[in-house]
């Protein structure tokens, strides 16, 4: 075919009306122009003939002088340009590719923010629940051991107080000089019957008197006065009626309040009460984190007000000592509270209070173990795997936008598949929780889920390697 000159007008001859340009030629020329522009912008070496072929094709297409030779040369040029600019392709150089990449980046960025806004508070709550539950279990174990020991020691201490009372009564009845009286005044003391002594113990204990006044009349079993102690043994008008035969500070409970055994009991009571208060506070927090108010399992009345809570959670001071001598400072003490045995009863009361707190704590721990353990095993690994997958997608989109390698159609499909794979990975990690703890030293399942979601290919390669190793081991057996 004759080649028309530039001076001749198109259509001057019949063969000039023949146009070989099909509907695909416009896209072909446009693709070659984009690839050539990208190659020159990035400094990629291009053959001069390729540049010339693109220019000739553009001119021929614009003037309607397309030919089969021009199209053949242009296809050859396109192949060489595509090889030169790899991995960039004509699709990634399309005008809408960068717009789609930015749109996808915004979508996955918002998805990352949404998952992180749920995952971070949820992880904090799970962490706090785990710490509180672990601490509560340790406190329960400690108090369970102390409760048995304290009960036996408090009962022994009560017996020691009763023995001290008996010694005071014996001293008041038969010990010469115990009250500072003359021999003749005390000589009549042994005449008291055993029934009178028993009556004195009973009435003294019931009245809360812990020091036996030497001027107190001893009564016989039928209630009649058996002995009238000499006036020389009675306190003077300026002496306190509670001084009695013993010196100041010789109360029955004070006689054993500072013995080595009592000091040990005091320390154990303080530790026990402290554990009670801490366990009660942690149980309240566990109930709040479990989205449920703490429950008074046994409907105990001591939890009804702040005053009763304080009375039952704190020790009455002084510990294991009759507060009778502080009655002037504390007028709220009742007759029962002045009894030396009340200090023992107060300690035993703390043991009863502990049973209520223990039931509440275990109820909260059961909720934690069931609800939050399920979330930790089945929900958190999936969320962490999704977060890792989103981190990879955002990083990949950023690199593709810079390098102009984002494929609008293929990229969206690949990213969606990666998210589905992340859900599967998170579920698998949750199901095989113990396996990962044994296989990966000191690695958290949640950390494994994040890494597996980020590097899904590496994760599946690890699974393939594990499966192959198990298969080979089975064949060797």
Coordinates of C-alpha atoms in Angstrom, one line a residue:
X1 CA 0.0 0.0 0.0
X2 CA 1.3 3.4 -0.9
X3 CA 2.2 5.6 1.9
X4 CA 0.5 9.0 1.6
X5 CA 2.5 12.1 2.1
X6 CA 1.7 14.7 4.8
X7 CA 0.8 17.2 2.1
X8 CA -2.0 15.1 0.7
X9 CA -5.4 15.6 2.2
X10 CA -7.0 12.5 3.8
X11 CA -9.4 10.8 1.5
X12 CA -7.9 12.1 -1.7
X13 CA -7.5 8.5 -2.9
X14 CA -9.8 5.5 -2.2
X15 CA -7.2 3.6 -0.2
X16 CA -7.0 6.5 2.2
X17 CA -10.5 5.8 3.3
X18 CA -9.5 2.4 4.6
X19 CA -9.1 2.6 8.4
X20 CA -7.6 -0.5 10.2
X21 CA -8.1 1.0 13.7
X22 CA -10.4 -1.3 15.6
X23 CA -12.2 -0.4 18.9
X24 CA -9.2 -1.6 20.9
X25 CA -6.7 0.7 19.3
X26 CA -7.5 3.7 21.4
X27 CA -6.9 1.7 24.6
X28 CA -3.7 0.2 23.2
X29 CA -2.3 3.6 22.3
X30 CA -3.3 5.0 25.7
X31 CA -1.7 2.1 27.6
X32 CA 1.6 2.6 25.7
X33 CA 1.6 6.3 26.3
X34 CA 1.0 5.8 30.1
X35 CA 3.8 3.1 30.3
X36 CA 6.2 5.3 28.3
X37 CA 5.5 8.3 30.6
X38 CA 6.0 6.2 33.7
X39 CA 9.3 4.8 32.4
X40 CA 10.6 8.2 31.6
X41 CA 9.5 9.6 35.0
X42 CA 11.2 6.8 36.9
X43 CA 14.4 6.9 34.7
X44 CA 13.9 3.5 33.2
X45 CA 15.9 2.9 30.0
X46 CA 13.7 2.6 26.9
X47 CA 14.8 1.8 23.4
X48 CA 14.6 4.8 21.0
X49 CA 12.6 2.7 18.6
X50 CA 10.0 2.0 21.2
X51 CA 9.5 5.7 21.8
X52 CA 9.4 6.3 18.0
X53 CA 6.8 3.6 17.6
X54 CA 4.5 5.1 20.3
X55 CA 4.8 8.5 18.6
X56 CA 4.1 7.2 15.1
X57 CA 1.1 5.2 16.4
X58 CA -0.4 8.2 18.2
X59 CA 0.0 10.4 15.1
X60 CA -1.5 7.8 12.8
X61 CA -4.4 7.1 15.1
X62 CA -5.2 10.9 15.4
X63 CA -5.0 11.3 11.6
X64 CA -7.0 8.2 10.8
X65 CA -4.1 6.6 9.0
X66 CA -3.8 3.4 11.1
X67 CA -2.2 0.4 9.5
X68 CA -1.5 -3.2 10.4
X69 CA 2.3 -2.5 10.5
X70 CA 1.8 0.3 13.0
X71 CA -0.3 -1.9 15.2
X72 CA 2.1 -4.7 15.0
X73 CA 5.0 -2.5 16.0
X74 CA 3.0 -1.0 18.8
X75 CA 2.2 -4.4 20.3
X76 CA 5.9 -5.2 20.3
X77 CA 6.7 -1.9 21.9
X78 CA 4.0 -2.5 24.6
X79 CA 5.5 -5.9 25.5
X80 CA 9.0 -4.4 25.9
X81 CA 7.6 -1.4 28.0
X82 CA 5.6 -3.8 30.2
X83 CA 8.7 -5.9 30.9
X84 CA 10.7 -2.7 31.7
X85 CA 8.3 -1.2 34.2
X86 CA 7.4 -4.4 36.2
X87 CA 5.7 -4.8 38.6
X88 CA 3.8 -1.8 37.4
X89 CA 1.1 -2.7 34.9
X90 CA -1.3 -0.8 32.7
X91 CA -4.1 -1.4 35.2
X92 CA -2.2 0.1 38.1
X93 CA -1.3 3.1 35.9
X94 CA -5.0 3.7 35.2
X95 CA -6.4 7.1 36.0
X96 CA -8.7 5.7 38.7
X97 CA -6.2 3.4 40.3
X98 CA -4.8 6.0 42.7
X99 CA -8.3 7.1 43.6
X100 CA -9.3 3.6 44.4
X101 CA -6.2 3.0 46.4
X102 CA -6.9 6.1 48.5
X103 CA -10.5 5.0 48.9
X104 CA -9.5 1.6 50.1
X105 CA -6.9 3.1 52.5
X106 CA -9.6 5.2 54.1
X107 CA -12.0 2.3 54.5
X108 CA -9.4 0.0 56.1
X109 CA -8.1 2.8 58.3
X110 CA -11.6 3.4 59.7
X111 CA -12.0 -0.4 60.2
X112 CA -8.7 -0.4 62.1
X113 CA -9.8 2.4 64.4
X114 CA -13.2 0.7 65.0
X115 CA -11.5 -2.6 66.0
X116 CA -8.8 -0.9 68.1
X117 CA -11.5 1.1 69.9
X118 CA -13.2 -2.1 70.9
X119 CA -10.1 -4.2 71.4
X120 CA -8.1 -1.9 73.7
X121 CA -10.8 -1.4 76.4
X122 CA -11.8 -5.0 76.2
X123 CA -8.2 -6.1 76.7
X124 CA -7.8 -3.8 79.6
X125 CA -11.0 -5.2 81.2
X126 CA -9.8 -8.8 80.6
X127 CA -6.4 -7.9 82.1
X128 CA -7.9 -6.3 85.2
X129 CA -10.3 -9.2 85.6
X130 CA -7.6 -11.7 85.4
X131 CA -5.4 -9.9 88.0
X132 CA -8.3 -9.4 90.4
X133 CA -9.5 -13.0 90.1
X134 CA -5.9 -14.3 90.6
X135 CA -5.4 -12.0 93.6
X136 CA -8.8 -13.0 95.1
X137 CA -8.0 -16.7 94.7
X138 CA -4.7 -16.1 96.5
X139 CA -6.4 -14.2 99.3
X140 CA -9.0 -17.0 99.7
X141 CA -6.3 -19.6 99.9
X142 CA -4.4 -17.6 102.6
X143 CA -7.6 -16.9 104.6
X144 CA -8.7 -20.6 104.4
X145 CA -5.5 -21.6 106.1
X146 CA -5.7 -18.8 108.7
X147 CA -9.3 -19.5 109.5
X148 CA -8.7 -23.0 110.7
X149 CA -5.7 -22.0 112.7
X150 CA -7.3 -18.9 114.2
X151 CA -10.4 -20.8 115.3
X152 CA -8.4 -23.2 117.3
X153 CA -6.1 -20.6 118.7
X154 CA -9.0 -18.3 119.7
X155 CA -10.7 -21.1 121.6
X156 CA -7.4 -21.9 123.3
X157 CA -7.1 -18.3 124.2
X158 CA -10.6 -18.3 125.7
X159 CA -9.6 -21.2 127.9
X160 CA -6.5 -19.3 129.0
X161 CA -8.7 -16.3 130.0
X162 CA -11.0 -18.6 132.0
X163 CA -8.0 -20.2 133.7
X164 CA -6.7 -16.7 134.6
X165 CA -10.1 -15.9 136.1
X166 CA -10.0 -19.0 138.2
X167 CA -6.5 -18.1 139.4
X168 CA -7.7 -14.7 140.5
X169 CA -10.6 -16.3 142.3
X170 CA -8.3 -18.7 144.0
X171 CA -6.0 -15.9 145.0
X172 CA -8.9 -13.9 146.3
X173 CA -10.2 -16.8 148.4
X174 CA -7.0 -18.5 149.6
X175 CA -3.8 -16.6 148.9
X176 CA -2.5 -14.8 151.9
X177 CA -1.5 -11.3 151.1
X178 CA -3.0 -11.3 147.7
X179 CA -5.1 -8.3 148.7
X180 CA -2.6 -6.8 151.2
X181 CA -4.8 -7.8 154.1
X182 CA -3.6 -9.1 157.5
X183 CA -3.3 -12.8 158.1
X184 CA -6.3 -12.8 160.4
X185 CA -8.4 -11.1 157.8
X186 CA -7.6 -13.5 155.1
X187 CA -7.8 -16.6 157.3
X188 CA -11.5 -16.8 156.9
X189 CA -11.2 -16.9 153.1
X190 CA -10.6 -20.6 152.7
X191 CA -14.0 -21.2 154.4
X192 CA -15.7 -20.3 151.2
X193 CA -17.4 -23.3 149.7
X194 CA -16.7 -24.5 146.2
X195 CA -20.2 -23.6 145.3
X196 CA -19.5 -20.0 146.3
X197 CA -16.4 -19.9 144.1
X198 CA -18.3 -21.3 141.2
X199 CA -21.0 -18.7 141.8
X200 CA -18.5 -15.9 141.7
X201 CA -17.0 -17.2 138.5
X202 CA -20.4 -17.4 136.9
X203 CA -21.7 -14.0 138.1
X204 CA -18.4 -12.3 137.4
X205 CA -18.3 -13.6 133.9
X206 CA -21.9 -12.7 133.3
X207 CA -21.4 -9.2 134.6
X208 CA -18.3 -8.7 132.6
X209 CA -16.1 -8.1 135.7
X210 CA -12.6 -9.2 134.9
X211 CA -11.0 -8.3 138.2
X212 CA -12.3 -9.9 141.4
X213 CA -12.8 -7.2 144.1
X214 CA -11.6 -8.6 147.5
X215 CA -14.5 -6.9 149.2
X216 CA -17.1 -8.7 147.1
X217 CA -19.2 -11.1 149.3
X218 CA -19.0 -14.7 148.3
X219 CA -22.4 -16.3 148.2
X220 CA -23.2 -19.9 148.9
X221 CA -25.0 -22.1 146.4
X222 CA -28.4 -21.1 147.8
X223 CA -27.6 -17.4 147.3
X224 CA -26.9 -16.6 151.0
X225 CA -23.8 -14.7 152.0
X226 CA -21.2 -17.3 153.1
X227 CA -18.3 -15.0 153.9
X228 CA -18.0 -11.4 154.9
X229 CA -14.5 -10.4 153.9
X230 CA -12.7 -8.2 156.4
X231 CA -13.0 -4.5 155.8
X232 CA -9.2 -4.3 155.7
X233 CA -9.4 -6.0 152.2
X234 CA -11.9 -3.5 150.8
X235 CA -10.6 -0.5 148.8
X236 CA -10.6 2.8 150.5
X237 CA -13.0 5.5 149.5
X238 CA -10.4 6.9 147.1
X239 CA -9.7 3.6 145.3
X240 CA -11.4 2.5 142.2
X241 CA -13.9 -0.3 142.8
X242 CA -12.4 -2.3 140.1
X243 CA -8.9 -2.5 141.6
X244 CA -9.8 -5.4 143.9
X245 CA -7.3 -7.9 145.2
X246 CA -5.0 -7.6 142.2
X247 CA -2.8 -4.7 141.3
X248 CA -3.7 -2.4 138.5
X249 CA -3.5 -4.1 135.1
X250 CA -4.0 -7.6 136.4
X251 CA -7.2 -8.3 134.5
X252 CA -7.9 -11.8 133.5
X253 CA -7.5 -11.1 129.8
X254 CA -4.5 -8.8 130.4
X255 CA -2.7 -11.6 132.2
X256 CA -2.6 -13.5 128.8
X257 CA -2.9 -10.6 126.4
X258 CA 0.9 -10.2 125.8
X259 CA 2.0 -13.8 126.0
X260 CA 3.9 -15.1 122.9
X261 CA 0.8 -17.1 121.8
X262 CA -1.5 -14.0 122.1
X263 CA 1.0 -11.9 120.1
X264 CA 0.9 -14.4 117.3
X265 CA -2.9 -14.4 117.4
X266 CA -2.9 -10.7 117.1
X267 CA -0.7 -10.7 114.0
X268 CA -2.9 -13.4 112.4
X269 CA -6.1 -11.5 113.2
X270 CA -4.7 -8.4 111.6
X271 CA -3.6 -10.3 108.5
X272 CA -7.0 -12.1 108.4
X273 CA -9.0 -8.8 108.7
X274 CA -6.8 -7.1 106.1
X275 CA -7.4 -10.0 103.7
X276 CA -11.1 -9.7 104.4
X277 CA -11.2 -6.0 103.5
X278 CA -9.1 -6.5 100.4
X279 CA -11.1 -9.5 99.2
X280 CA -14.4 -7.6 99.8
X281 CA -13.1 -4.6 97.8
X282 CA -11.8 -6.8 95.0
X283 CA -15.1 -8.6 94.8
X284 CA -17.0 -5.4 94.4
X285 CA -14.7 -4.4 91.5
X286 CA -15.1 -7.9 89.9
X287 CA -18.8 -7.4 90.0
X288 CA -18.6 -4.0 88.3
X289 CA -16.3 -5.3 85.6
X290 CA -18.6 -8.3 85.1
X291 CA -21.4 -5.7 84.5
X292 CA -23.2 -7.0 87.6
X293 CA -23.5 -5.7 91.1
X294 CA -21.9 -7.8 93.8
X295 CA -24.4 -10.2 95.4
X296 CA -25.0 -10.8 99.0
X297 CA -25.3 -14.5 98.6
X298 CA -26.4 -15.3 102.2
X299 CA -28.4 -12.0 102.6
X300 CA -26.2 -11.2 105.6
X301 CA -27.4 -8.1 107.5
X302 CA -23.9 -6.8 108.2
X303 CA -23.7 -5.7 104.5
X304 CA -26.8 -3.5 104.8
X305 CA -25.0 -0.2 105.9
X306 CA -21.6 1.3 105.9
X307 CA -21.5 1.3 109.7
X308 CA -22.1 -2.4 110.0
X309 CA -19.6 -3.1 107.2
X310 CA -16.9 -1.2 109.1
X311 CA -17.8 -3.0 112.4
X312 CA -17.5 -6.4 110.8
X313 CA -14.5 -5.7 108.6
X314 CA -12.3 -3.9 111.1
X315 CA -10.9 -5.3 114.4
X316 CA -12.0 -3.7 117.6
X317 CA -9.0 -2.2 119.4
X318 CA -7.2 -3.1 121.6
X319 CA -7.0 -6.5 120.2
X320 CA -7.6 -9.5 122.5
X321 CA -7.9 -7.1 125.5
X322 CA -10.9 -6.3 127.6
X323 CA -12.0 -2.7 126.7
X324 CA -13.5 -2.2 130.1
X325 CA -10.8 0.2 131.2
X326 CA -11.5 2.4 128.2
X327 CA -15.2 2.7 129.1
X328 CA -14.8 6.3 130.1
X329 CA -13.4 7.2 126.6
X330 CA -15.8 4.9 124.8
X331 CA -19.3 5.1 126.3
X332 CA -20.8 3.0 123.5
X333 CA -19.5 -0.2 125.0
X334 CA -22.3 -2.5 126.3
X335 CA -22.0 -4.8 129.2
X336 CA -21.4 -7.7 126.8
X337 CA -18.6 -5.8 125.1
X338 CA -16.9 -5.3 128.5
X339 CA -16.7 -9.0 129.0
X340 CA -13.2 -10.4 128.4
X341 CA -14.7 -13.0 126.1
X342 CA -16.0 -10.4 123.8
X343 CA -12.5 -10.0 122.3
X344 CA -12.6 -13.7 121.4
X345 CA -16.1 -13.4 120.0
X346 CA -15.0 -10.4 117.9
X347 CA -12.3 -12.6 116.3
X348 CA -14.7 -15.4 115.7
X349 CA -17.1 -13.0 114.1
X350 CA -14.4 -12.1 111.6
X351 CA -14.3 -15.8 110.7
X352 CA -18.1 -15.8 110.1
X353 CA -17.9 -12.6 108.0
X354 CA -15.2 -14.2 105.9
X355 CA -17.6 -17.0 104.9
X356 CA -19.9 -14.4 103.4
X357 CA -17.1 -12.6 101.6
X358 CA -15.7 -15.9 100.3
X359 CA -19.1 -16.9 98.9
X360 CA -19.4 -13.5 97.1
X361 CA -15.8 -13.7 95.8
X362 CA -16.3 -17.2 94.4
X363 CA -19.5 -16.2 92.8
X364 CA -17.8 -13.3 91.0
X365 CA -14.9 -15.5 90.1
X366 CA -17.2 -18.1 88.5
X367 CA -18.7 -15.3 86.3
X368 CA -15.2 -14.2 85.4
X369 CA -14.0 -17.6 84.6
X370 CA -16.9 -18.4 82.4
X371 CA -17.7 -15.1 80.6
X372 CA -14.2 -13.5 80.3
X373 CA -12.5 -16.8 79.7
X374 CA -14.8 -17.4 76.7
X375 CA -14.1 -13.9 75.4
X376 CA -10.4 -14.4 75.9
X377 CA -10.4 -17.7 74.1
X378 CA -12.8 -17.1 71.2
X379 CA -13.2 -13.4 70.7
X380 CA -9.9 -11.7 71.4
X381 CA -7.8 -14.0 69.1
X382 CA -10.1 -13.2 66.2
X383 CA -10.0 -9.5 66.9
X384 CA -6.2 -9.5 67.2
X385 CA -5.9 -11.5 64.0
X386 CA -8.1 -9.0 62.2
X387 CA -6.0 -6.2 63.7
X388 CA -2.8 -7.8 62.4
X389 CA -4.4 -8.3 59.0
X390 CA -5.5 -4.7 58.8
X391 CA -2.0 -3.6 59.8
X392 CA -0.6 -5.5 56.8
X393 CA -3.3 -4.2 54.4
X394 CA -2.7 -0.6 55.4
X395 CA 1.1 -1.0 55.0
X396 CA 0.6 -2.8 51.7
X397 CA -1.8 -0.1 50.4
X398 CA 0.7 2.6 51.4
X399 CA 3.5 0.9 49.5
X400 CA 1.3 0.2 46.5
X401 CA 0.2 3.8 46.3
X402 CA 3.7 5.1 46.2
X403 CA 5.0 2.5 43.8
X404 CA 1.8 2.7 41.6
X405 CA 1.2 -1.1 41.9
X406 CA -2.3 -1.1 43.3
X407 CA -4.7 -3.1 41.2
X408 CA -8.2 -1.8 41.8
X409 CA -10.1 -5.0 41.2
X410 CA -7.5 -7.6 42.3
X411 CA -6.5 -5.5 45.3
X412 CA -10.0 -5.4 46.8
X413 CA -10.5 -9.1 46.3
X414 CA -7.1 -10.0 47.9
X415 CA -7.7 -7.7 50.9
X416 CA -11.2 -9.2 51.6
X417 CA -9.8 -12.7 51.4
X418 CA -7.1 -11.8 53.8
X419 CA -9.6 -10.6 56.3
X420 CA -11.6 -13.9 56.0
X421 CA -8.4 -15.8 56.5
X422 CA -7.6 -13.7 59.6
X423 CA -11.0 -14.7 61.2
X424 CA -10.2 -18.4 60.5
X425 CA -6.7 -18.0 62.0
X426 CA -8.0 -16.3 65.1
X427 CA -10.6 -19.0 65.6
X428 CA -8.0 -21.8 65.2
X429 CA -5.6 -20.1 67.7
X430 CA -8.5 -19.8 70.2
X431 CA -9.4 -23.5 69.8
X432 CA -5.8 -24.7 70.2
X433 CA -4.9 -22.4 73.1
X434 CA -2.9 -25.0 75.0
X435 CA -1.1 -26.2 71.8
X436 CA 0.4 -22.7 71.2
X437 CA 1.5 -22.4 74.8
X438 CA 3.5 -25.6 74.5
X439 CA 4.8 -25.1 71.0
X440 CA 5.9 -21.4 71.1
X441 CA 7.9 -20.6 74.2
X442 CA 6.6 -17.8 76.4
X443 CA 4.3 -16.5 73.6
X444 CA 0.8 -15.2 74.3
X445 CA -1.9 -16.7 72.1
X446 CA -3.1 -13.1 71.4
X447 CA 0.3 -12.1 70.2
X448 CA 0.4 -15.2 68.0
X449 CA -3.0 -14.2 66.6
X450 CA -1.8 -10.7 65.7
X451 CA 1.4 -12.0 64.1
X452 CA -0.5 -14.7 62.2
X453 CA -3.0 -12.2 60.9
X454 CA -0.2 -9.9 59.8
X455 CA 1.9 -12.7 58.2
X456 CA -0.8 -15.2 57.1
X457 CA 1.5 -16.9 54.6
X458 CA 4.1 -17.5 57.3
X459 CA 1.4 -18.9 59.6
X460 CA 0.2 -21.4 57.0
X461 CA 3.7 -22.4 56.2
X462 CA 4.2 -23.1 59.9
X463 CA 1.0 -25.2 59.9
X464 CA 2.2 -27.1 56.8
X465 CA 5.6 -27.8 58.4
X466 CA 4.0 -29.0 61.6
X467 CA 1.6 -31.3 59.6
X468 CA 4.5 -32.6 57.5
X469 CA 6.5 -33.3 60.7
X470 CA 3.7 -35.2 62.3
X471 CA 3.1 -37.2 59.1
X472 CA 6.8 -38.2 58.9
X473 CA 6.9 -39.1 62.5
X474 CA 3.8 -41.3 62.0
X475 CA 5.5 -43.1 59.1
X476 CA 8.7 -43.7 61.1
X477 CA 6.7 -45.4 63.8

